[in-house]
Amino acid sequence: MVERLSRLGLHQIQDVLFHLPYRYEDRTRLVPIGSLRHGNSCMIEGKVDHAEVSFTRKGKRRRMLLVHLTDGTGGVVLRFFHFNRQQQDNLAPGVRLRCFGEARFGASRLEMVHPEYTVVRDEQSVPLVDELTPVYPSTDGVSQRLLRQLTQQCLSILQTGENLDDYFPEDCAEQNTYTLEQALRYVHRPPVGADLNQLYEVKHAAQVRLVTEELVAQHLSLLELRQQGRHQAAASLQSEQQLIRQFIERLPFALTDAQKKVSQAILNDLKSGVPMMRLVQGDVGSGKTVVAAMACLCAVECGTQAALMAPTEILAEQHYENFKKWFEPLGINVAWLSGQLKGKKRREVLEKISTSECQVIVGTHALFQPDVSYHNLSLSITDEQHRFGVEQRMSLAEKAGVNGESRLAHQLIMTATPIPRSLAMTAYADLDYSVIDELPPGRKPVTTVVIPEERRQQVLERISDACRTGRQAYWVCTLVEESETLQCQAAEDTQQHLQQLLPDIRVGLVHGRMKADEKDRIMQAFKRGEIQLLVATTVIEVGVDVANASLMIIENAERLGLSQLHQLRGRVGRGEEASHCVLMFKGPLGDIAKQRLAVMRETSCGFEVARKDLQLRGPGEVLGTRQTGLLQLKIADVVRDEYLLDDVKRLAARIQQNYPENVQPLIDRWIGDAQRFRHIG
Ligand code: ADP
Ligand code: MG
């Protein structure tokens, strides 16, 4: 049993007390059978009218016991699939039963399947409980009865003065009227008449007290993580900004105010000598790369190296091309390192990285492998943070320093998937946080339509129209096949098929399995307008920038995540013309899928898309951390409880300042295994 309980994380009294019910049953009153409605879970009492053994009709015929129960207001059938002789005998006509279960509409009447029941002897009325009955998350072999007993015992222990320390200091009391003990008591055993709706919405003051505490603990643990980093030294990068000035002068556009503001914040961080840990968010196309480039230039001007890591080859390649184009004229050497690079070539690159021969290194996760040693890395930039773990990010940062001297690299994290502030604050409290909240001028919102596959013909006409007037279009295949080879094959088929249907249009193809130079050749042809319709797998999620392309078709759009759709859509809407995105789907669609596509149609702002995504999928999915347990909050929910976050932040700061001795106990209580934060992503 101990083993089973420990599977639920229940080792000590405190664990039991913080194992909270996820719903309640109202056994405080008897409901007349006549007023039962489908879906009601309640307590009823009645007499057995008759009982019979019968068989299910469909499929394998299963034996079942049907007990007809009446109470003068109406009748209900109790259905048991598992029963023994003794039970059958007990449930004889005339026997009085008290049952708790969920009423459902069966074949033609209301029934309860496997209700809990007790036989009521002697017509005497058995007293009802005066508290709502908690239902706890459980596991095989741990019954609700046991969990209720355990919590009851633990609550009694609390009452005898064996107090659970309340780490919210007195002067935080105005935040909430409940003490920790009162809050726990209420949540485990709400009194008769407690508002169940309020409890389900987790808006009761007792719950709010606990939710707040959990969020404070979560926030504190990230602040701690951040402080650990801050104790280490980092290079102080004070540059005259010569290189940055030259770089900006050569750009064909002026920086947006948002880019200026964020890069200034970064340059300030780099000066300080304390390791920078900054997350930069910006919608697709907001120009994060330029901001990253400026940070690199600062590092280079100070005689150190900068590394930029991206999660995929294609994204990394794109950055490499940009950086070469921007930096080589300034006399800076840029190196490329990816997992694909093998043998002699790899050795050569590693050699360059370990000497002063190159200043900027771009690549994939290959950048932080053990055999890569840097000459004097001072800045590590990761693009698309959510695909890397803290651990990976840290292992790159820890490669900093010269001659074995312990230094941490400054870290800049850029994410193209905007994360709502609420989530960022809880998930990334260890990071400073800047937003590029402005798009370069001239971007037009993309009109998005959602169309079933059956209306493909209409879509083809749209493509013809666009191409006839000199525009270009993308056709994105998001395929059903798991294997990349099959996907690429299917993309080839799509290209051929579209070419047949649209004989006057030059249709090209690009996919992940092509050689880099082949891909490049196709992309260049598309840029020059020689290809009018470009069929692509989702490789174009990142990358190409063709202002003349004003139409994007996404096939099987229902299969993609919202942020991915938003990224893809960001490829159009970059020119003068009004742009369109057609989301084709294969029906029938479920509710969530419908809602998701509607979000794309109605929302063009990436932050808003992300917010909706979070609501529909939950933070674990959005951050890609579902399996690893980050944000597996016991009771808090960053979307639902967003309104508390400002309080949480204030309270955490206050505890950290005035009651530092309470910080660790709070973290231990709610988060316990601090290790899990080493495995985000
Ligand atoms: P993202 O933030 O999605 O990574 P990029 O850095 O790829 O965006 O920038 C998208 C495009 O916008 C690029 O072609 C880039 O050159 C261009 N760009 C960046 N900043 C500006 C600006 N201030 N004005 C005009 N275009 C810009
Ligand atoms: Mg980018």
Coordinates of N, CA and C and ligand atoms in Angstrom, one line a residue, residues 251-257 259 281-291 315 318-319 322 325-326 383 414-416 436 439-441 443 543-546 567 570-571 574, ligand 1:
L251 N 22.1 48.2 -43.6 CA 20.8 47.6 -43.8 C 19.9 48.4 -44.8
P252 N 19.2 47.7 -45.6 CA 18.3 48.4 -46.5 C 17.1 49.0 -45.9
F253 N 16.9 48.9 -44.6 CA 15.8 49.5 -43.9 C 16.2 50.1 -42.6
A254 N 15.3 50.9 -42.0 CA 15.6 51.4 -40.7 C 15.1 50.5 -39.6
L255 N 15.7 50.4 -38.5 CA 15.2 49.6 -37.4 C 13.9 50.1 -36.9
T256 N 13.0 49.2 -36.5 CA 11.8 49.7 -35.8 C 12.1 50.2 -34.4
D257 N 11.2 51.0 -33.9 CA 11.4 51.4 -32.5 C 11.6 50.2 -31.5
Q259 N 12.7 47.2 -32.2 CA 14.0 46.6 -32.3 C 15.1 47.4 -31.6
Q281 N 10.8 38.0 -27.3 CA 9.7 37.5 -28.1 C 9.3 38.5 -29.1
G282 N 8.9 37.9 -30.2 CA 8.4 38.8 -31.3 C 7.6 38.0 -32.2
D283 N 6.5 38.6 -32.7 CA 5.7 37.8 -33.7 C 6.5 37.5 -34.9
V284 N 6.0 36.5 -35.7 CA 6.7 36.2 -36.9 C 6.9 37.4 -37.8
G285 N 8.2 37.6 -38.2 CA 8.5 38.7 -39.1 C 8.7 40.0 -38.4
S286 N 8.8 39.9 -37.0 CA 9.1 41.2 -36.3 C 10.5 41.6 -36.4
G287 N 11.4 40.7 -36.9 CA 12.8 41.1 -37.1 C 13.7 40.8 -35.9
K288 N 13.5 39.6 -35.4 CA 14.4 39.2 -34.3 C 15.8 38.9 -34.7
T289 N 16.0 38.5 -36.0 CA 17.3 38.1 -36.4 C 18.3 39.3 -36.4
V290 N 17.8 40.5 -36.8 CA 18.6 41.7 -36.8 C 19.0 42.0 -35.3
V291 N 18.1 41.8 -34.4 CA 18.4 42.1 -33.0 C 19.5 41.1 -32.5
L315 N 16.4 26.2 -40.4 CA 16.4 27.5 -39.7 C 17.8 28.0 -39.4
Q318 N 19.4 29.2 -42.6 CA 18.9 30.6 -42.9 C 19.6 31.6 -42.1
H319 N 19.8 31.4 -40.8 CA 20.6 32.4 -40.0 C 22.0 32.5 -40.5
N322 N 22.2 34.6 -43.6 CA 22.0 36.0 -43.2 C 23.3 36.6 -42.6
K325 N 26.1 37.1 -45.0 CA 25.9 38.3 -45.8 C 26.1 39.6 -45.0
W326 N 25.7 39.6 -43.8 CA 25.8 40.8 -43.0 C 27.3 41.0 -42.5
D383 N 17.5 30.3 -30.8 CA 16.3 30.7 -31.5 C 15.2 29.7 -31.2
M414 N 15.5 33.6 -28.2 CA 14.5 34.3 -29.0 C 13.4 33.3 -29.3
T415 N 12.2 33.7 -29.2 CA 11.1 32.8 -29.6 C 10.2 33.4 -30.6
A416 N 10.0 32.6 -31.6 CA 9.1 33.1 -32.7 C 7.7 32.6 -32.4
I436 N 9.4 42.4 -28.9 CA 9.4 43.2 -30.0 C 7.9 43.3 -30.5
L439 N 5.7 45.4 -35.8 CA 6.2 44.8 -37.1 C 6.8 45.9 -37.9
P440 N 7.8 45.5 -38.8 CA 8.3 46.5 -39.7 C 7.2 47.1 -40.5
P441 N 7.3 48.4 -40.9 CA 6.2 49.1 -41.6 C 5.9 48.4 -42.9
R443 N 3.8 45.9 -43.4 CA 3.2 44.5 -43.4 C 1.7 44.7 -43.4
G543 N 12.2 30.7 -42.9 CA 13.0 30.9 -44.1 C 12.5 31.9 -45.0
V544 N 12.2 31.5 -46.2 CA 12.0 32.4 -47.3 C 11.2 33.7 -47.1
D545 N 11.7 34.6 -47.9 CA 11.1 36.0 -47.8 C 10.9 36.4 -49.2
V546 N 9.7 36.2 -49.7 CA 9.4 36.6 -51.1 C 8.2 37.5 -51.1
Q567 N 3.1 30.7 -38.1 CA 4.4 30.8 -38.7 C 4.4 30.7 -40.2
G570 N 2.9 33.6 -41.8 CA 3.8 34.8 -41.8 C 4.7 34.9 -43.1
R571 N 4.7 33.9 -43.9 CA 5.5 34.0 -45.1 C 4.8 34.8 -46.2
R574 N 4.0 40.2 -46.9 CA 5.2 41.0 -46.8 C 5.4 42.0 -47.9
Ligands
ADP1 P1 11.5 36.9 -37.2 O1 11.3 37.8 -36.1 O2 10.3 36.2 -37.6 O3 12.7 36.0 -37.0 P2 13.1 38.0 -39.3 O4 14.2 38.4 -38.4 O5 13.3 36.8 -40.1 O6 11.8 37.9 -38.4 O7 12.7 39.2 -40.2 C1 11.7 39.1 -41.2 C2 12.0 40.0 -42.4 O8 11.9 41.3 -42.0 C3 13.4 39.8 -42.9 O9 13.4 39.8 -44.3 C4 14.1 41.0 -42.4 O10 15.2 41.4 -43.2 C5 13.0 42.0 -42.4 N1 13.2 43.1 -41.4 C6 13.7 43.0 -40.2 N2 13.7 44.2 -39.6 C7 13.1 45.1 -40.4 C8 12.8 46.5 -40.4 N3 13.1 47.2 -39.3 N4 12.2 47.0 -41.5 C9 11.9 46.3 -42.6 N5 12.2 45.0 -42.7 C10 12.8 44.4 -41.6

